JSON list of C-alpha atoms in Angstrom, two decimals:
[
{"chain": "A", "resi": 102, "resn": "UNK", "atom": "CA", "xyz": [-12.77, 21.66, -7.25]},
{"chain": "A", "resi": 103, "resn": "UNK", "atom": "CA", "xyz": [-11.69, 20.03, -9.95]},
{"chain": "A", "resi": 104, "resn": "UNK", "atom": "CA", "xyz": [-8.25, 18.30, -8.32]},
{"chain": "A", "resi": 105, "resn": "UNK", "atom": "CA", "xyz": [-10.38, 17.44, -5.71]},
{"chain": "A", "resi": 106, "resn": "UNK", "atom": "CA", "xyz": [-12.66, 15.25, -7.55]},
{"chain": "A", "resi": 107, "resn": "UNK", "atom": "CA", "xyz": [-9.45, 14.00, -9.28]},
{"chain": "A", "resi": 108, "resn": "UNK", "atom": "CA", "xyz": [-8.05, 13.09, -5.92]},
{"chain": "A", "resi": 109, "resn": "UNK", "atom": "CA", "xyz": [-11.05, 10.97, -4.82]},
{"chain": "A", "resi": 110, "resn": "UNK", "atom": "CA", "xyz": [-11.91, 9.55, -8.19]},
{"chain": "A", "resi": 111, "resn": "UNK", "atom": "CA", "xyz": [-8.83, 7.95, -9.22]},
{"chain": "A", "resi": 112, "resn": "UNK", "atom": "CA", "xyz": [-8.11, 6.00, -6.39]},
{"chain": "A", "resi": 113, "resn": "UNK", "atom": "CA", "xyz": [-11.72, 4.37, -7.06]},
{"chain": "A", "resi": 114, "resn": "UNK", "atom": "CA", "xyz": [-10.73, 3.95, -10.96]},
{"chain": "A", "resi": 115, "resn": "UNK", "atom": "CA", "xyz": [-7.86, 2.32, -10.31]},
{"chain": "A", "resi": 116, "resn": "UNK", "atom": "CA", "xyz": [-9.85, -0.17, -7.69]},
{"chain": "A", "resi": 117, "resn": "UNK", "atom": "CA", "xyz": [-12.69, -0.51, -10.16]},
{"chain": "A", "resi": 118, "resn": "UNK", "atom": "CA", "xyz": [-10.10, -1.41, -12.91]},
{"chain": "A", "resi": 119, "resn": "UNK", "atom": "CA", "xyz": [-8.07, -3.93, -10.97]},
{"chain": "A", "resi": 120, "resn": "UNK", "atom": "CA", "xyz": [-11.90, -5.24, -9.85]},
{"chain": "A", "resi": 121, "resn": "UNK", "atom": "CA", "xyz": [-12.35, -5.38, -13.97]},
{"chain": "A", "resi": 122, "resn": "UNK", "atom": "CA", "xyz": [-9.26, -7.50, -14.31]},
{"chain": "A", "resi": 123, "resn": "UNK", "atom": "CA", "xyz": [-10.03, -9.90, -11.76]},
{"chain": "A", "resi": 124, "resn": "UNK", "atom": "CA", "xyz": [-13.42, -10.22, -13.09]},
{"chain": "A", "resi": 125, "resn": "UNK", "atom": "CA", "xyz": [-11.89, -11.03, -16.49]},
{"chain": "A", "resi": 126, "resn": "UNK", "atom": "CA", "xyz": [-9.33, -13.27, -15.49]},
{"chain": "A", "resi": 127, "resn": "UNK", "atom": "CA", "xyz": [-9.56, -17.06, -17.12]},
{"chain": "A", "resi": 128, "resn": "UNK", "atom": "CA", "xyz": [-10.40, -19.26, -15.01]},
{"chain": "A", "resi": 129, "resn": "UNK", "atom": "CA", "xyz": [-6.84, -20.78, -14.71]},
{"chain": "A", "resi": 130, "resn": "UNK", "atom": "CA", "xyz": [-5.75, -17.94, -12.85]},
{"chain": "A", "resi": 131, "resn": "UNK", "atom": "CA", "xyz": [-3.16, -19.20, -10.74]},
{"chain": "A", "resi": 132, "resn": "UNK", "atom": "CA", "xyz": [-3.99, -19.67, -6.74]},
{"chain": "A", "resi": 133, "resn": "UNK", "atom": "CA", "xyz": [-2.55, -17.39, -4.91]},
{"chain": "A", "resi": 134, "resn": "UNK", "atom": "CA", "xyz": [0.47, -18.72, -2.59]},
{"chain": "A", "resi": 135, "resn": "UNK", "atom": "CA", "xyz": [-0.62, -19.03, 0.53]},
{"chain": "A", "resi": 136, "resn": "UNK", "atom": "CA", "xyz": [1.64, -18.01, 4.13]},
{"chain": "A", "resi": 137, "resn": "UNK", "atom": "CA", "xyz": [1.81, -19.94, 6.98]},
{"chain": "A", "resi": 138, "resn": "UNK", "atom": "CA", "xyz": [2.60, -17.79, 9.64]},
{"chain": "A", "resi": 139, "resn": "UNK", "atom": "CA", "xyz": [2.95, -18.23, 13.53]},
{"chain": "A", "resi": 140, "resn": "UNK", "atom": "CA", "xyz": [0.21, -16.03, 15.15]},
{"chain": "A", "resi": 141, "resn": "UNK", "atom": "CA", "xyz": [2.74, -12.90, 15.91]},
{"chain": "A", "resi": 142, "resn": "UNK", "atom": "CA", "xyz": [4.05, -12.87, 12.68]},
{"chain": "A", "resi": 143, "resn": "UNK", "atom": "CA", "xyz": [0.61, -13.18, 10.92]},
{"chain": "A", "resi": 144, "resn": "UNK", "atom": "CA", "xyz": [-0.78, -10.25, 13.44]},
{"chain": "A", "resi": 145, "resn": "UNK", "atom": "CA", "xyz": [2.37, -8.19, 12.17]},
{"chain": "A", "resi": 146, "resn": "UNK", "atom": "CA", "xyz": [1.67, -8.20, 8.45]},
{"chain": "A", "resi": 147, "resn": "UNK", "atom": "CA", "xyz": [-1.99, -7.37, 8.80]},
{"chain": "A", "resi": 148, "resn": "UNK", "atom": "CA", "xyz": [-1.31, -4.86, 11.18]},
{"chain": "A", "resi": 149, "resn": "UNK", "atom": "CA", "xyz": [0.82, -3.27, 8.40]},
{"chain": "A", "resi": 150, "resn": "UNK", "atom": "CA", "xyz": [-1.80, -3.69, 5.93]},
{"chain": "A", "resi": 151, "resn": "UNK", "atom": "CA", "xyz": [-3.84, -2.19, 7.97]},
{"chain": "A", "resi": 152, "resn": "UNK", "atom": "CA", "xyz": [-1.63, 0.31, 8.39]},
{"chain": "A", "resi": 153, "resn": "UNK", "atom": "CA", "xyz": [-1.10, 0.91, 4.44]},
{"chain": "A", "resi": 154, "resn": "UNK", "atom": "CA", "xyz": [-5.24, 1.20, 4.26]},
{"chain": "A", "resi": 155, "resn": "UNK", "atom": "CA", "xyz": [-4.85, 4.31, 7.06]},
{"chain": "A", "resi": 156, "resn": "UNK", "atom": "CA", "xyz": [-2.30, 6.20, 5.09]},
{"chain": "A", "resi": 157, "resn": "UNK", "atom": "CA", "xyz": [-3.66, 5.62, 1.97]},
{"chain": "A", "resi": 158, "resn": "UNK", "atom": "CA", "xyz": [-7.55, 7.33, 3.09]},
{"chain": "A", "resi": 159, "resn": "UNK", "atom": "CA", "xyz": [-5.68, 9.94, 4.93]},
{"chain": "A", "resi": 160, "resn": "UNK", "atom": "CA", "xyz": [-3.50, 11.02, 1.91]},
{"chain": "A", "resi": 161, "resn": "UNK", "atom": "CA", "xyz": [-6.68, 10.81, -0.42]},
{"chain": "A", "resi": 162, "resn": "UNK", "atom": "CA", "xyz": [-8.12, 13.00, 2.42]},
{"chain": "A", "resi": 163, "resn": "UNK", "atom": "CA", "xyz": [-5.46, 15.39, 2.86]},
{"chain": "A", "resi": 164, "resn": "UNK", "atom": "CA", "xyz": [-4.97, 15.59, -0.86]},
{"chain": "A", "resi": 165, "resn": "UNK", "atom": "CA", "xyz": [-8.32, 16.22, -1.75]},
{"chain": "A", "resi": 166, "resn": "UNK", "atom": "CA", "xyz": [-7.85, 19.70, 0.85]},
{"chain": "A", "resi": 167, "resn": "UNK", "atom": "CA", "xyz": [-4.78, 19.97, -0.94]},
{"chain": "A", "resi": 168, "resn": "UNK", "atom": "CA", "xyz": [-2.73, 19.88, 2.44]},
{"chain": "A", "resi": 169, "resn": "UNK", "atom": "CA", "xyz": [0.81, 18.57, 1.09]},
{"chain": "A", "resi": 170, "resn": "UNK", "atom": "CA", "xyz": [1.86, 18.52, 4.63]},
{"chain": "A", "resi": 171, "resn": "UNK", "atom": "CA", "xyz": [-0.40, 15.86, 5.83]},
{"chain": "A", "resi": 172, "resn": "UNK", "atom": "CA", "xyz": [-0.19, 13.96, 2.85]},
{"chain": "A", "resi": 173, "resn": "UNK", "atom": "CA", "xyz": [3.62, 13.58, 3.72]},
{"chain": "A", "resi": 174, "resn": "UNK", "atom": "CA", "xyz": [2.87, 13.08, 7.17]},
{"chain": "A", "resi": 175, "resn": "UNK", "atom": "CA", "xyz": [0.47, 9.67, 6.52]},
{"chain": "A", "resi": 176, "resn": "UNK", "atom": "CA", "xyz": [2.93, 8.78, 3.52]},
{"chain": "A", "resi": 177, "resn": "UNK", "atom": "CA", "xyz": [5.52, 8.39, 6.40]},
{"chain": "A", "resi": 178, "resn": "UNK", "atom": "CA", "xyz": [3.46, 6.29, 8.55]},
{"chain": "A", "resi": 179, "resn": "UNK", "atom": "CA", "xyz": [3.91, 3.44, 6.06]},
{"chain": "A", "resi": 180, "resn": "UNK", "atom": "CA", "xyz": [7.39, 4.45, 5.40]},
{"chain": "A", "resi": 181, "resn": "UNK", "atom": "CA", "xyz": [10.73, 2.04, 6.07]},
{"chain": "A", "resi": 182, "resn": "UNK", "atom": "CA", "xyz": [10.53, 4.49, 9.43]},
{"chain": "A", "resi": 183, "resn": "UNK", "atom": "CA", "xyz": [7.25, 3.48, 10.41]},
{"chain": "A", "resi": 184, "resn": "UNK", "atom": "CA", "xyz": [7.64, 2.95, 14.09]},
{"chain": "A", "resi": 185, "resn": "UNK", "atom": "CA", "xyz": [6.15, -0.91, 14.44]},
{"chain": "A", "resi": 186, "resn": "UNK", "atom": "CA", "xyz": [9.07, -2.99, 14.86]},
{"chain": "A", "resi": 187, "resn": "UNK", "atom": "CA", "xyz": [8.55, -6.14, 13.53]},
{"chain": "A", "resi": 188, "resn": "UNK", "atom": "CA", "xyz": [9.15, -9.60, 15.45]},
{"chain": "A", "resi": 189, "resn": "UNK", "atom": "CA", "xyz": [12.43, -10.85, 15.71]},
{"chain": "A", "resi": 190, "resn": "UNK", "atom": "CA", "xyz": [12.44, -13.67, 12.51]},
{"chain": "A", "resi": 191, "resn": "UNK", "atom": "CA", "xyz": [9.73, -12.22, 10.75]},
{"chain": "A", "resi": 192, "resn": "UNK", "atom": "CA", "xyz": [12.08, -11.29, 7.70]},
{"chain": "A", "resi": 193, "resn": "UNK", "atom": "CA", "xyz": [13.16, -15.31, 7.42]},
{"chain": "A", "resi": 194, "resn": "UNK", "atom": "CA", "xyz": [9.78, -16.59, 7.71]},
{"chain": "A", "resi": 195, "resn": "UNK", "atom": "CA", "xyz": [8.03, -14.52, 5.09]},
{"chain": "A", "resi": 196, "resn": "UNK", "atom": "CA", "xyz": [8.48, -15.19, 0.91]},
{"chain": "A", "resi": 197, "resn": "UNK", "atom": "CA", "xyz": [11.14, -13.41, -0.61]},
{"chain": "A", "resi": 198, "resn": "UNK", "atom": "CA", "xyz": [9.03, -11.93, -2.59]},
{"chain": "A", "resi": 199, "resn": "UNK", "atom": "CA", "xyz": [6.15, -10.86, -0.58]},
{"chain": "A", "resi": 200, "resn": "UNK", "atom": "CA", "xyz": [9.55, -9.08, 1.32]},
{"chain": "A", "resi": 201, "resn": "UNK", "atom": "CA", "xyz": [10.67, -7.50, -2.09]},
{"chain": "A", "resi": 202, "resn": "UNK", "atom": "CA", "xyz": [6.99, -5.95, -2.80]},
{"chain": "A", "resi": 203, "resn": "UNK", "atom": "CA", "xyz": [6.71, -4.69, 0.87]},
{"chain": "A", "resi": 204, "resn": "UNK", "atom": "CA", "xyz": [9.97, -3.11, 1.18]},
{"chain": "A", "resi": 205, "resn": "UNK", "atom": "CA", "xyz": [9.45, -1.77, -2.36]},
{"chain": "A", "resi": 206, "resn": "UNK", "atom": "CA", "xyz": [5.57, -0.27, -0.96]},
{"chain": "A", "resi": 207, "resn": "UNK", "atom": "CA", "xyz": [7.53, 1.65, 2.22]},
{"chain": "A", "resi": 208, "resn": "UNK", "atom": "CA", "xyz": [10.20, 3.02, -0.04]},
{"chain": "A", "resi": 209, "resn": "UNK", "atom": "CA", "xyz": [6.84, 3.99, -2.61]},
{"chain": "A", "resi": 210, "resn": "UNK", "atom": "CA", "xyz": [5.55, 5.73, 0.64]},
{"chain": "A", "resi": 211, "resn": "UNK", "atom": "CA", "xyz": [9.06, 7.29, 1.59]},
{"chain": "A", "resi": 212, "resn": "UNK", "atom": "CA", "xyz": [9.29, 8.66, -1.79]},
{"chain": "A", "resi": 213, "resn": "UNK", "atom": "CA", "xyz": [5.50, 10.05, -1.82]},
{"chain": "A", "resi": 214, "resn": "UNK", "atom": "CA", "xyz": [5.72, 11.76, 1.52]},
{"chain": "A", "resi": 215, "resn": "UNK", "atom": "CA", "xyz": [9.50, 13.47, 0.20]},
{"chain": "A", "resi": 216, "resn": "UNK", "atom": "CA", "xyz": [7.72, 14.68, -3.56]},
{"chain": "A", "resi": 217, "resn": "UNK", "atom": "CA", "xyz": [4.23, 15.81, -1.42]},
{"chain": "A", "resi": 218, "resn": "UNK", "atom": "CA", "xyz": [6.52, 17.94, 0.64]},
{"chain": "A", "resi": 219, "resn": "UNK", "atom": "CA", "xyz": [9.08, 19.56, -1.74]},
{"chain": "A", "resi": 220, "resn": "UNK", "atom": "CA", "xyz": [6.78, 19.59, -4.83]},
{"chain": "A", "resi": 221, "resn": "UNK", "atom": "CA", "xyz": [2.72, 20.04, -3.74]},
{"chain": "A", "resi": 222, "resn": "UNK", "atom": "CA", "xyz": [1.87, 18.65, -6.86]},
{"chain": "A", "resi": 223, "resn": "UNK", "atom": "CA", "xyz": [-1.45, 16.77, -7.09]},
{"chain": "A", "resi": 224, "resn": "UNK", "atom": "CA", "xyz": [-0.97, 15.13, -10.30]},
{"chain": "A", "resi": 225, "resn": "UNK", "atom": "CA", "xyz": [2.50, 13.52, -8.81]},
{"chain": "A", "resi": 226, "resn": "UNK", "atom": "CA", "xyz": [0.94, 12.54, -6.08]},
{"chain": "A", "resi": 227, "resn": "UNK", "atom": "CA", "xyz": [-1.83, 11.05, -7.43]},
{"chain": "A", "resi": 228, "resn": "UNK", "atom": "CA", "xyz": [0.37, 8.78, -9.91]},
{"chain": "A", "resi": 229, "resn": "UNK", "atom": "CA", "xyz": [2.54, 7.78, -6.80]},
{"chain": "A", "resi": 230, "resn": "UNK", "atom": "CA", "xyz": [-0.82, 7.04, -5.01]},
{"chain": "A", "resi": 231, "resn": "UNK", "atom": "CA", "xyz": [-2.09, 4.94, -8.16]},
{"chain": "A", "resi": 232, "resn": "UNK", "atom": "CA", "xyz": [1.21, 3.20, -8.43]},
{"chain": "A", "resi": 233, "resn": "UNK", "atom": "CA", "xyz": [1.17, 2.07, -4.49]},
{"chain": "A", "resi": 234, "resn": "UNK", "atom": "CA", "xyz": [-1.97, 1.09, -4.59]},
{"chain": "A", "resi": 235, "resn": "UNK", "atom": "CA", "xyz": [-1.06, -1.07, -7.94]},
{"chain": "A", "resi": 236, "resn": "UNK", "atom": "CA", "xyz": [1.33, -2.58, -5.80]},
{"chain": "A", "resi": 237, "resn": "UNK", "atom": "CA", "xyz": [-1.01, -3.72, -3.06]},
{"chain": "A", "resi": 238, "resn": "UNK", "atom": "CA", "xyz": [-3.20, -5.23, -5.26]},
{"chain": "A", "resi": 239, "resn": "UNK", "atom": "CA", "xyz": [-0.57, -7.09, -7.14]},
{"chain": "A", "resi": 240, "resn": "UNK", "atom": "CA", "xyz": [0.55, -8.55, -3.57]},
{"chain": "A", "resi": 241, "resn": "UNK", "atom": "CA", "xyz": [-2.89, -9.57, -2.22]},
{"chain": "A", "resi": 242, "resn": "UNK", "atom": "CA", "xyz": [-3.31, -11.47, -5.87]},
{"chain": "A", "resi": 243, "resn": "UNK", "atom": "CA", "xyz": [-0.23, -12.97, -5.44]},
{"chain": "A", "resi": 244, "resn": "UNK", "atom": "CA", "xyz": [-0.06, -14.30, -1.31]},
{"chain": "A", "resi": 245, "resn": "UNK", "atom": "CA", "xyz": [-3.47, -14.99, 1.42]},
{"chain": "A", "resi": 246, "resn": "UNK", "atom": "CA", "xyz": [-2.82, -15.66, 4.97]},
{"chain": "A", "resi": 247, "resn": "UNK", "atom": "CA", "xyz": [-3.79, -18.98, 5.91]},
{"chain": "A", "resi": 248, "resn": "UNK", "atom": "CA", "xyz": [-3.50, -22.74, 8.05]}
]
C-alpha cells in the first residue's frame, strides 16, 4: 500500500514543486522562446506531447498495481521507436535544443521501459519517472507554440 501511495504521490510533488518554482520566480524570468511552426509540424509536436502525457498516467497507473510489464509497455510508446513518424523537415525546422531535450525524453523513456522490465523496482522507476517529468517541465519553460 505503501509503494502505491509513493507511486501516485510523487509525481504530484514533483508538479507541485516545479508549480512552487514558477510561483517564485523574479519577475525577470526570461520569456520563453517561442516556435513558429507550419501547421503539420506544430500538430506533430503536440501530438507527441500528448503522447508523453498518455505514457506518463499509464506508467503511474501500472506502477501503482505494480505491473512492471505495462509500465515498460507505455514507457515504449514515447520511446525513439514510437511508431508516429514525423514529417519530412520537421528535424530542420525545430530549435536545436528543443531537438536535444526531446530526443534526450525518448531515450529517458527507452531506458525506463528496459529498467521496469529487467529490474521491477518501484523506487527506480519512480526516480526515472521524476526525472522525465523534470525534463518536460524544463522544455515547456523554455519553448510555447505560437504565430
Amino acid at each position: 500500500m505503501k509503494k502505491a501511495l509513493a507511486a501516485i504521490l510523487l509525481p504530484m510533488a514533483v508538479l507541485a514543486d516545479a508549480g512552487m518554482a514558477s510561483a517564485h520566480a523574479p519577475a525577470q524570468s526570461p520569456e520563453r522562446e517561442v516556435m513558429r511552426l507550419a501547421p503539420e509540424y506544430e500538430a506533430h509536436v503536440r501530438y507527441e506531447m500528448r503522447g508523453f502525457l498518455v505514457s506518463l498516467q499509464g506508467i503511474n497507473e501500472a506502477l501503482a498495481k505494480q505491473d512492471f510489464e505495462a509500465v515498460a509497455r507505455y514507457a515504449r510508446q514515447s520511446g525513439h521507436s514510437a511508431p508516429a513518424e514525423a514529417p519530412r523537415g520537421l528535424g530542420k525546422a525545430l530549435p536545436e535544443r528543443f531537438r536535444e531535450m526531446g530526443g534526450a525524453a525518448h531515450a529517458a523513456f527507452d531506458q525506463l521501459a528496459v529498467d521496469a522490465q529487467t529490474m521491477g523496482d518501484t523506487r527506480t522507476t519512480l526516480e526515472q519517472l521524476s526525472g522525465i517529468m523534470k525534463q518536460c517541465i524544463q522544455c515547456h519553460a523554455a519553448y510555447r507554440m505560437g504565430k
